[in-house]
Amino acid sequence: MTVTAEAPFVRLENIIKNYGAVRALGGVELTFNSGECVGLVGHNGAGKSTLMQVLAGNVQPDGGELSVLGQNESMSYGVQRALELGVRCVFQELSLCPNLTVVENTRIRHPSITGFGWRKRASLLIRSFLDDIFPGNSIAVDDLVADLTLGQRQMVEIATVFAKTTSSLRLVILDEPTSSLDHAIAGQLLAYVRRFVTEGGCVILISHILGEILSTCDRIVVMGDGRVVEERPAARFTKHSLVEAMGHVNHAPQAHQPETVVKARTAPVVAEIQPPRRGSMTLTARKGEIIGLGGLAGQGQTTLLVLLQRSAGRHISFARCSGPVAFVAGDRQTDGVFPLWSIGQNITIRSLGTMRRFGLIDPKKEREMERRWKERMAIRTPDMANNIYTLSGGNQQKALFARALASDAEIILMDDPMRGVDIGTKQEVYHIIRSEAAKGRTFIWYTTEFEELTSCDYVYVLRDGAIVSEMPRSEITEAKVLQSSFEEVAQ
Amino acid sequence: MMPNLMTPRALRSLLPAISFTVLLIGIFYVQPRAMSFMGLNLMLNLALPIALATIAQMFIITMNDIDLSLGGFVSFTACIGATLLGESPVLGVLALLACIGVYALLGALIHVRNLPSIVVTLGMSFVWLGAAILVLPTPGGQAPDWLRAIVSVKTPFVPFVIVASAIIAVGVHLFLMRSSTGVILRGAGGNPQAVARAGWSLFRAKVTLYALAGFFGVLSGLTLVGLTTSADANIALRYTLLSIAGVILGGGEFVGGRVSPIGAVLGALTLTLASSLLSFLRISGDWQIGAQGAILILVLALRTLVNRMERRK
C-alpha cells in the first residue's frame, strides 16, 4: 500500500442513523481509499448492513458527514449520486428480477445500454465479465434468472455490478458475496477482487467467513453496536484476535443471576427436533426449561421454530412436540399483530376456543382475560379496547407475549421477540419468562443478543441450518458462542 | 442455437398456442363449414375488442396490479365513440385523451398512496359505469362512419381480425418484451426494489403502464363500437373478467411481472372461440359461461402440470 497525499475516496464522519428508539449507527468514522480492500466484520446488528445502505444511497443518515474525494456530498447523496460517483453494491438479498433474463437484468443495472441493438451489447458485456470473473462458468445469458441456481444468480449479480460501461466504477461493496458460492467459485471471486483493487478500485468486503476476510483484505474494520470498535491492517489480525475483537463489543459483563445453579436435565422431554438434512445433532427441550437458539442471524433458527410449531399435534418425521404450542413472533409487522384490532383482541385471539358460551365468544370472559394480562404484563394503556398501534413497540411486544402466555400452551416458541425493545421492558419480560418456566412451561428462544442466551438453561448454536454446538448454562461464554457461529474457528 | 421445444419452459410458452389450435381443430371437426374465410370472420368477429382489452389488462398485471374497472371503462369509451366522437370529433378525441390521463393519474395515486389497485379500480368501475349512463342514458348512438370503415376493412386471404390481432400481438411484444424500456417495465413487476436500487423511477414505470392500459382500453372501446355501430352503457361489462382470463390463459401470472403479449392475444381469441365451439356443440346459453370456466380450469391445470415437471427436473 502506498500512502498517497490525496483525499481518501470516501470519508465518513460521525454518521448516525436511528430506527425509532434503536440506534443502528452511533457515530461511525471511517475512510475508504482507492486501491485497497477493506474487510468489515461484526456480530448481528452491529450496523454493517445499515452503513453499507448509507454508502449505496438507499438510506439517508440522520446525522454526520459523507464526503467523496474531499467533496462534502451529505446534502445531495442518494442512489443516483452514488451511481454517478461509481459506488455500487452487491446486496445480501439478491437484487435481480427473476422474471427477466440475465441480459435483461444487465440492462436494468446499466442505464447507458439502450437504443437499437442494446440486447447484443448487453449480452457481450455480461458474457465477458462473467467469463473474466468466473472462468469456466456454464451460465447462458439468455436464461431466465428464475431458472438459475442460487449460486449462479449470485455470480450474475456480482458480474453485473463489476461490469463497466460508460460510468466509472470506483467502489464496490460486497455484502456476504460468497454465502451461496461453493469454495472454488468463491476463490475465483476473491482473486478477481484482488485484481480489481490492484487496478485502483476499492472494495468493501463483508463476510462471516473470517479466512476469506483475512486473506483478501488489506485492512479490517470491526463494528459493534453501530460503532467502529477496532481497525487494523489485516496482517495484524488472526482468526482468534478477530473473534475476540467482535466479542469485546458487548457491554460490561452482566451480573450473574442468582439462580445460576445448573438444573440436572431429568424432566420429561417435551419437544425434540433434528434439522432435516442438516447434520445429526438434535435439539431436546425438557419440561420447565428455557432453551436458547444462538448463532448469526438467519442461520435457520426461525425455520426450526416454524417446523416445531407445525409438529404440534401432527406427525412430522423431524420434529415432535407434546402439548400445545404458542409462537411469539419477532417481526411484529408481518407476523405478529393484527393491525386493525384492539389490544385486548390481539391478546385473546389465541385463547378464544376456551371462552365459548353456546358456541359464541363470551365477552365477559374475554374482558376478564384482557384485564388480567394488562395487570400481569403491565401493559401501559388506559384502555385495552384501544387499537394495538396506540402502544409503543415494547408494549406491543408485551401484548404478543401475553397472547402466548394467556393460552393453554405448554411450549412457547420465541422468534427473536426482543428485537428493538427497550431494556426496561426486556427486564420485565425476562422475569415473567423465568417465573412461567418455574411453573413448568418450556420456552424455546431464538435470540440474536448474547445476553439473552445467558438466561437460558441450555443453548444450541446454529450455522447454515444445522445445529453445530450445544452447551449448558454453566458453559455459556460469548467467545464459545461466537466461535461456533463462525465456521473455521470452530473446527 | 435451436431452442429445445421439449423443455418445460418452451412448453409453457407454447401452451397458449397449443390450446388455441386444439380448440380450432375441435371447431373444424364439429362444423367443417367453419373452415372458411366467412366462417372464421363470423366466429372471431368480436374478438378484436376483447384482444385489445386483454392487452390493456396485461399492462396492469405486469406491475402485479389488477384492473376491475376495465369493463366499465371500455363501455364508457364505447359510449363516447357512439355519441361525442361523431357529433364533435375534436371534443370526442379530447375526452378520450382525458380518459387515458385519468388512467395515468390512477397509476400515480396507487403508487404514491400505496393503495391496493383492486380497491381503487373496483371503485372506479362504478364511476365509469355511471359516466357511461350519463353520456348515453338509453342504448343507441351512432358510431362515426370512418370508425365503422376501419374495423370492417376486408383483407385478402386472411380475415381482418386475425391480421389486426397479429399486428397488435407482435407490436406489443416488440415493445414490452424486446425493447430496453419494456425490460424496465417488466423488471418493476419482477423485483421493484432492485429496479429502484438501480436508479429507475417506479413511479414513472407505474404511470406508464397505467397510461398504456388506458390507451388500449380506449382502442378496445372504439373497435367495439365500430363493430356494433351503436353502444349501450353495459356493453362491455363482462370484459373485466374476460380480459383477466385472457391474460392468465395466455401464460401470464398475477405476481412477478410474468406476462406475454402474444399469449394474451391468443388467450383472448381462445376465449372467443370457446363460445363458438359450445354453440356448435348445441350447449345451451345457460351453460356456456360455466363451460368457458371449465376450459379455463383445464388450461390452467395443464400449466400447473408443466410447472411441476419443471420443478422435478
Short mmCIF file of N, CA, C and O in Angstrom, two decimals, chain A residues 273-361:
data_model
loop_
_atom_site.label_atom_id
_atom_site.label_comp_id
_atom_site.label_asym_id
_atom_site.label_seq_id
_atom_site.Cartn_x
_atom_site.Cartn_y
_atom_site.Cartn_z
N ILE A 273 -36.23 -31.91 18.05
CA ILE A 273 -36.18 -31.64 16.61
C ILE A 273 -34.77 -31.85 16.09
O ILE A 273 -33.79 -31.52 16.74
N GLN A 274 -34.72 -32.43 14.90
CA GLN A 274 -33.44 -32.57 14.22
C GLN A 274 -33.59 -31.86 12.89
O GLN A 274 -34.44 -32.22 12.09
N PRO A 275 -32.81 -30.82 12.64
CA PRO A 275 -32.99 -30.08 11.38
C PRO A 275 -32.87 -31.03 10.20
O PRO A 275 -31.89 -31.76 10.10
N PRO A 276 -33.87 -31.05 9.31
CA PRO A 276 -33.87 -32.00 8.21
C PRO A 276 -32.66 -31.82 7.29
O PRO A 276 -32.34 -30.70 6.91
N ARG A 277 -32.01 -32.93 6.97
CA ARG A 277 -30.88 -32.95 6.05
C ARG A 277 -29.74 -32.04 6.46
O ARG A 277 -28.96 -31.58 5.63
N ARG A 278 -29.64 -31.66 7.73
CA ARG A 278 -28.56 -30.78 8.15
C ARG A 278 -27.92 -31.35 9.40
O ARG A 278 -28.32 -31.04 10.51
N GLY A 279 -26.94 -32.17 9.22
CA GLY A 279 -26.20 -32.66 10.37
C GLY A 279 -27.01 -33.64 11.19
O GLY A 279 -28.16 -33.96 10.89
N SER A 280 -26.41 -34.09 12.27
CA SER A 280 -27.03 -35.15 13.03
C SER A 280 -27.39 -34.72 14.44
O SER A 280 -27.95 -35.48 15.21
N MET A 281 -27.08 -33.46 14.81
CA MET A 281 -27.35 -33.06 16.18
C MET A 281 -28.82 -32.73 16.37
O MET A 281 -29.47 -32.22 15.48
N THR A 282 -29.31 -33.09 17.55
CA THR A 282 -30.73 -32.96 17.84
C THR A 282 -30.93 -31.98 18.97
O THR A 282 -30.13 -31.92 19.91
N LEU A 283 -32.02 -31.22 18.87
CA LEU A 283 -32.37 -30.33 19.96
C LEU A 283 -33.41 -31.02 20.83
O LEU A 283 -34.39 -31.54 20.30
N THR A 284 -33.17 -31.06 22.12
CA THR A 284 -34.18 -31.60 23.02
C THR A 284 -34.54 -30.55 24.05
O THR A 284 -33.67 -29.87 24.59
N ALA A 285 -35.82 -30.42 24.30
CA ALA A 285 -36.28 -29.47 25.32
C ALA A 285 -37.07 -30.26 26.35
O ALA A 285 -37.93 -31.06 26.00
N ARG A 286 -36.73 -30.03 27.60
CA ARG A 286 -37.43 -30.73 28.67
C ARG A 286 -38.38 -29.76 29.37
O ARG A 286 -38.22 -28.55 29.29
N LYS A 287 -39.34 -30.36 30.06
CA LYS A 287 -40.36 -29.57 30.76
C LYS A 287 -39.72 -28.55 31.69
O LYS A 287 -38.83 -28.89 32.47
N GLY A 288 -40.15 -27.30 31.60
CA GLY A 288 -39.67 -26.27 32.51
C GLY A 288 -38.34 -25.65 32.13
O GLY A 288 -37.79 -24.86 32.87
N GLU A 289 -37.80 -26.01 30.95
CA GLU A 289 -36.51 -25.46 30.56
C GLU A 289 -36.67 -24.22 29.68
O GLU A 289 -37.66 -24.08 28.98
N ILE A 290 -35.67 -23.37 29.72
CA ILE A 290 -35.58 -22.28 28.75
C ILE A 290 -34.41 -22.63 27.83
O ILE A 290 -33.27 -22.72 28.28
N ILE A 291 -34.74 -22.90 26.57
CA ILE A 291 -33.72 -23.33 25.62
C ILE A 291 -33.39 -22.15 24.72
O ILE A 291 -34.29 -21.51 24.17
N GLY A 292 -32.11 -21.84 24.55
CA GLY A 292 -31.72 -20.73 23.69
C GLY A 292 -31.23 -21.24 22.35
O GLY A 292 -30.58 -22.29 22.27
N LEU A 293 -31.58 -20.51 21.29
CA LEU A 293 -31.02 -20.80 19.97
C LEU A 293 -30.13 -19.63 19.59
O LEU A 293 -30.59 -18.50 19.50
N GLY A 294 -28.85 -19.90 19.41
CA GLY A 294 -27.92 -18.82 19.12
C GLY A 294 -27.39 -18.91 17.71
O GLY A 294 -27.88 -19.67 16.89
N GLY A 295 -26.35 -18.15 17.45
CA GLY A 295 -25.75 -18.14 16.12
C GLY A 295 -26.03 -16.82 15.44
O GLY A 295 -26.74 -15.98 15.95
N LEU A 296 -25.44 -16.67 14.24
CA LEU A 296 -25.66 -15.43 13.50
C LEU A 296 -27.10 -15.37 13.03
O LEU A 296 -27.78 -16.40 13.00
N ALA A 297 -27.56 -14.20 12.66
CA ALA A 297 -28.94 -14.07 12.21
C ALA A 297 -29.15 -14.84 10.92
O ALA A 297 -28.25 -14.93 10.08
N GLY A 298 -30.33 -15.43 10.79
CA GLY A 298 -30.70 -16.08 9.53
C GLY A 298 -29.95 -17.36 9.25
O GLY A 298 -29.68 -17.70 8.10
N GLN A 299 -29.58 -18.11 10.28
CA GLN A 299 -28.89 -19.38 10.05
C GLN A 299 -29.86 -20.55 10.23
O GLN A 299 -29.44 -21.65 10.52
N GLY A 300 -31.13 -20.31 10.08
CA GLY A 300 -32.11 -21.39 10.13
C GLY A 300 -32.84 -21.50 11.45
O GLY A 300 -33.60 -22.45 11.65
N GLN A 301 -32.65 -20.53 12.34
CA GLN A 301 -33.31 -20.61 13.64
C GLN A 301 -34.83 -20.49 13.49
O GLN A 301 -35.58 -21.27 14.09
N THR A 302 -35.26 -19.51 12.70
CA THR A 302 -36.70 -19.30 12.55
C THR A 302 -37.35 -20.52 11.88
O THR A 302 -38.41 -20.97 12.30
N THR A 303 -36.69 -21.06 10.87
CA THR A 303 -37.20 -22.24 10.20
C THR A 303 -37.41 -23.38 11.19
O THR A 303 -38.40 -24.10 11.15
N LEU A 304 -36.44 -23.51 12.10
CA LEU A 304 -36.51 -24.57 13.10
C LEU A 304 -37.75 -24.37 13.98
O LEU A 304 -38.49 -25.32 14.27
N LEU A 305 -37.98 -23.13 14.39
CA LEU A 305 -39.13 -22.85 15.25
C LEU A 305 -40.44 -23.12 14.51
O LEU A 305 -41.37 -23.69 15.07
N VAL A 306 -40.49 -22.72 13.25
CA VAL A 306 -41.72 -22.93 12.47
C VAL A 306 -42.00 -24.42 12.33
O VAL A 306 -43.13 -24.89 12.47
N LEU A 307 -40.92 -25.19 12.11
CA LEU A 307 -41.07 -26.63 11.97
C LEU A 307 -41.59 -27.23 13.27
O LEU A 307 -42.46 -28.11 13.27
N LEU A 308 -41.06 -26.74 14.38
CA LEU A 308 -41.51 -27.24 15.68
C LEU A 308 -42.99 -26.93 15.87
O LEU A 308 -43.76 -27.77 16.35
N GLN A 309 -43.39 -25.72 15.48
CA GLN A 309 -44.79 -25.36 15.66
C GLN A 309 -45.69 -26.27 14.82
O GLN A 309 -46.74 -26.70 15.26
N ARG A 310 -45.23 -26.55 13.59
CA ARG A 310 -46.05 -27.40 12.72
C ARG A 310 -46.16 -28.81 13.26
O ARG A 310 -47.12 -29.52 12.97
N SER A 311 -45.16 -29.21 14.05
CA SER A 311 -45.16 -30.60 14.52
C SER A 311 -46.13 -30.81 15.68
O SER A 311 -46.39 -31.94 16.06
N ALA A 312 -46.65 -29.71 16.25
CA ALA A 312 -47.54 -29.86 17.40
C ALA A 312 -48.83 -30.52 16.96
O ALA A 312 -49.52 -30.03 16.06
N GLY A 313 -49.16 -31.63 17.60
CA GLY A 313 -50.40 -32.33 17.32
C GLY A 313 -50.46 -32.93 15.93
O GLY A 313 -51.52 -33.17 15.40
N ARG A 314 -49.31 -33.13 15.32
CA ARG A 314 -49.29 -33.67 13.98
C ARG A 314 -48.03 -34.51 13.86
O ARG A 314 -47.08 -34.28 14.60
N HIS A 315 -48.00 -35.42 12.94
CA HIS A 315 -46.80 -36.23 12.84
C HIS A 315 -45.88 -35.70 11.75
O HIS A 315 -46.23 -35.63 10.60
N ILE A 316 -44.68 -35.29 12.16
CA ILE A 316 -43.65 -34.86 11.22
C ILE A 316 -42.41 -35.65 11.56
O ILE A 316 -42.11 -35.86 12.73
N SER A 317 -41.67 -36.07 10.53
CA SER A 317 -40.59 -37.01 10.84
C SER A 317 -39.40 -36.37 11.54
O SER A 317 -38.61 -37.05 12.16
N PHE A 318 -39.23 -35.04 11.43
CA PHE A 318 -38.03 -34.44 12.01
C PHE A 318 -38.26 -33.91 13.42
O PHE A 318 -37.32 -33.68 14.16
N ALA A 319 -39.52 -33.68 13.75
CA ALA A 319 -39.76 -32.96 15.00
C ALA A 319 -40.93 -33.57 15.75
O ALA A 319 -41.79 -34.22 15.18
N ARG A 320 -40.94 -33.33 17.04
CA ARG A 320 -42.01 -33.86 17.87
C ARG A 320 -42.26 -32.85 18.98
O ARG A 320 -41.33 -32.33 19.59
N CYS A 321 -43.51 -32.53 19.21
CA CYS A 321 -43.87 -31.63 20.29
C CYS A 321 -45.01 -32.29 21.04
O CYS A 321 -46.01 -32.65 20.43
N SER A 322 -44.88 -32.46 22.34
CA SER A 322 -46.02 -32.98 23.07
C SER A 322 -46.64 -31.81 23.81
O SER A 322 -45.98 -31.12 24.57
N GLY A 323 -47.89 -31.57 23.53
CA GLY A 323 -48.58 -30.47 24.19
C GLY A 323 -48.74 -29.28 23.28
O GLY A 323 -48.05 -29.15 22.27
N PRO A 324 -49.70 -28.43 23.65
CA PRO A 324 -49.99 -27.27 22.81
C PRO A 324 -48.83 -26.28 22.74
O PRO A 324 -48.05 -26.17 23.70
N VAL A 325 -48.74 -25.59 21.61
CA VAL A 325 -47.61 -24.71 21.33
C VAL A 325 -48.13 -23.31 21.05
O VAL A 325 -49.20 -23.15 20.48
N ALA A 326 -47.38 -22.30 21.47
CA ALA A 326 -47.70 -20.92 21.06
C ALA A 326 -46.43 -20.29 20.50
O ALA A 326 -45.33 -20.67 20.88
N PHE A 327 -46.61 -19.34 19.60
CA PHE A 327 -45.49 -18.74 18.89
C PHE A 327 -45.47 -17.25 19.17
O PHE A 327 -46.48 -16.57 19.01
N VAL A 328 -44.34 -16.74 19.62
CA VAL A 328 -44.21 -15.29 19.79
C VAL A 328 -43.37 -14.77 18.64
O VAL A 328 -42.21 -15.12 18.51
N ALA A 329 -43.99 -13.95 17.81
CA ALA A 329 -43.31 -13.50 16.60
C ALA A 329 -42.31 -12.41 16.92
O ALA A 329 -42.47 -11.65 17.86
N GLY A 330 -41.25 -12.37 16.15
CA GLY A 330 -40.25 -11.32 16.32
C GLY A 330 -40.55 -10.15 15.40
O GLY A 330 -40.39 -9.00 15.76
N ASP A 331 -40.98 -10.47 14.20
CA ASP A 331 -41.27 -9.42 13.23
C ASP A 331 -42.74 -9.03 13.42
O ASP A 331 -43.63 -9.60 12.81
N ARG A 332 -42.97 -8.07 14.32
CA ARG A 332 -44.34 -7.74 14.69
C ARG A 332 -45.21 -7.38 13.49
O ARG A 332 -46.35 -7.81 13.39
N GLN A 333 -44.64 -6.59 12.58
CA GLN A 333 -45.48 -6.10 11.48
C GLN A 333 -45.96 -7.22 10.57
O GLN A 333 -47.10 -7.23 10.18
N THR A 334 -45.08 -8.15 10.24
CA THR A 334 -45.50 -9.15 9.27
C THR A 334 -46.21 -10.34 9.89
O THR A 334 -47.19 -10.81 9.34
N ASP A 335 -45.75 -10.84 11.03
CA ASP A 335 -46.48 -11.99 11.55
C ASP A 335 -46.80 -11.90 13.04
O ASP A 335 -46.93 -12.90 13.72
N GLY A 336 -46.93 -10.68 13.54
CA GLY A 336 -47.26 -10.54 14.94
C GLY A 336 -48.65 -9.98 15.17
O GLY A 336 -49.59 -10.73 15.40
N VAL A 337 -48.78 -8.67 15.05
CA VAL A 337 -50.03 -8.03 15.45
C VAL A 337 -51.09 -8.10 14.35
O VAL A 337 -50.77 -8.21 13.17
N PHE A 338 -52.35 -8.03 14.80
CA PHE A 338 -53.46 -7.79 13.88
C PHE A 338 -53.69 -6.28 13.90
O PHE A 338 -54.23 -5.75 14.88
N PRO A 339 -53.27 -5.59 12.85
CA PRO A 339 -53.16 -4.13 12.95
C PRO A 339 -54.49 -3.42 13.19
O PRO A 339 -54.50 -2.35 13.74
N LEU A 340 -55.61 -4.00 12.76
CA LEU A 340 -56.87 -3.28 12.89
C LEU A 340 -57.59 -3.60 14.20
O LEU A 340 -58.62 -3.04 14.49
N TRP A 341 -57.06 -4.51 14.99
CA TRP A 341 -57.74 -4.96 16.19
C TRP A 341 -57.28 -4.20 17.42
O TRP A 341 -56.22 -3.59 17.45
N SER A 342 -58.08 -4.34 18.49
CA SER A 342 -57.72 -3.70 19.75
C SER A 342 -56.62 -4.50 20.43
O SER A 342 -56.31 -5.62 20.04
N ILE A 343 -56.06 -3.90 21.48
CA ILE A 343 -55.01 -4.58 22.24
C ILE A 343 -55.58 -5.88 22.81
O ILE A 343 -54.97 -6.95 22.73
N GLY A 344 -56.79 -5.78 23.39
CA GLY A 344 -57.42 -6.95 24.00
C GLY A 344 -57.62 -8.07 23.00
O GLY A 344 -57.26 -9.22 23.25
N GLN A 345 -58.17 -7.73 21.85
CA GLN A 345 -58.41 -8.77 20.84
C GLN A 345 -57.12 -9.42 20.40
O GLN A 345 -57.07 -10.61 20.13
N ASN A 346 -56.04 -8.62 20.34
CA ASN A 346 -54.75 -9.17 19.97
C ASN A 346 -54.25 -10.18 20.98
O ASN A 346 -53.49 -11.08 20.65
N ILE A 347 -54.68 -10.01 22.24
CA ILE A 347 -54.23 -10.95 23.27
C ILE A 347 -55.10 -12.21 23.29
O ILE A 347 -54.59 -13.33 23.37
N THR A 348 -56.40 -12.04 23.17
CA THR A 348 -57.30 -13.17 23.39
C THR A 348 -57.40 -14.11 22.18
O THR A 348 -57.88 -15.23 22.34
N ILE A 349 -56.95 -13.68 21.02
CA ILE A 349 -57.15 -14.47 19.79
C ILE A 349 -56.70 -15.91 19.94
O ILE A 349 -57.35 -16.84 19.46
N ARG A 350 -55.58 -16.13 20.66
CA ARG A 350 -55.04 -17.48 20.78
C ARG A 350 -55.90 -18.35 21.70
O ARG A 350 -55.83 -19.56 21.70
N SER A 351 -56.76 -17.74 22.53
CA SER A 351 -57.48 -18.50 23.55
C SER A 351 -58.98 -18.49 23.37
O SER A 351 -59.72 -18.89 24.27
N LEU A 352 -59.45 -17.99 22.21
CA LEU A 352 -60.90 -17.85 22.03
C LEU A 352 -61.63 -19.18 22.21
O LEU A 352 -62.77 -19.22 22.66
N GLY A 353 -60.94 -20.27 21.87
CA GLY A 353 -61.57 -21.58 21.97
C GLY A 353 -62.06 -21.90 23.37
O GLY A 353 -63.06 -22.60 23.54
N THR A 354 -61.37 -21.38 24.37
CA THR A 354 -61.74 -21.71 25.75
C THR A 354 -62.75 -20.73 26.31
O THR A 354 -63.17 -20.87 27.45
N MET A 355 -63.11 -19.71 25.54
CA MET A 355 -64.00 -18.68 26.07
C MET A 355 -65.38 -18.74 25.43
O MET A 355 -66.06 -17.75 25.33
N ARG A 356 -65.75 -19.93 24.95
CA ARG A 356 -67.03 -20.02 24.25
C ARG A 356 -68.18 -20.25 25.20
O ARG A 356 -68.03 -20.89 26.25
N ARG A 357 -69.30 -19.71 24.83
CA ARG A 357 -70.52 -19.98 25.57
C ARG A 357 -71.59 -20.18 24.51
O ARG A 357 -71.82 -19.30 23.69
N PHE A 358 -72.20 -21.32 24.49
CA PHE A 358 -73.18 -21.67 23.44
C PHE A 358 -72.58 -21.45 22.06
O PHE A 358 -73.23 -20.95 21.15
N GLY A 359 -71.30 -21.75 21.91
CA GLY A 359 -70.67 -21.63 20.60
C GLY A 359 -70.28 -20.21 20.22
O GLY A 359 -69.68 -20.00 19.18
N LEU A 360 -70.61 -19.23 21.05
CA LEU A 360 -70.23 -17.85 20.75
C LEU A 360 -69.20 -17.40 21.78
O LEU A 360 -69.09 -17.98 22.86
N ILE A 361 -68.47 -16.33 21.46
CA ILE A 361 -67.47 -15.85 22.40
C ILE A 361 -68.17 -15.13 23.54
O ILE A 361 -69.05 -14.30 23.32
#
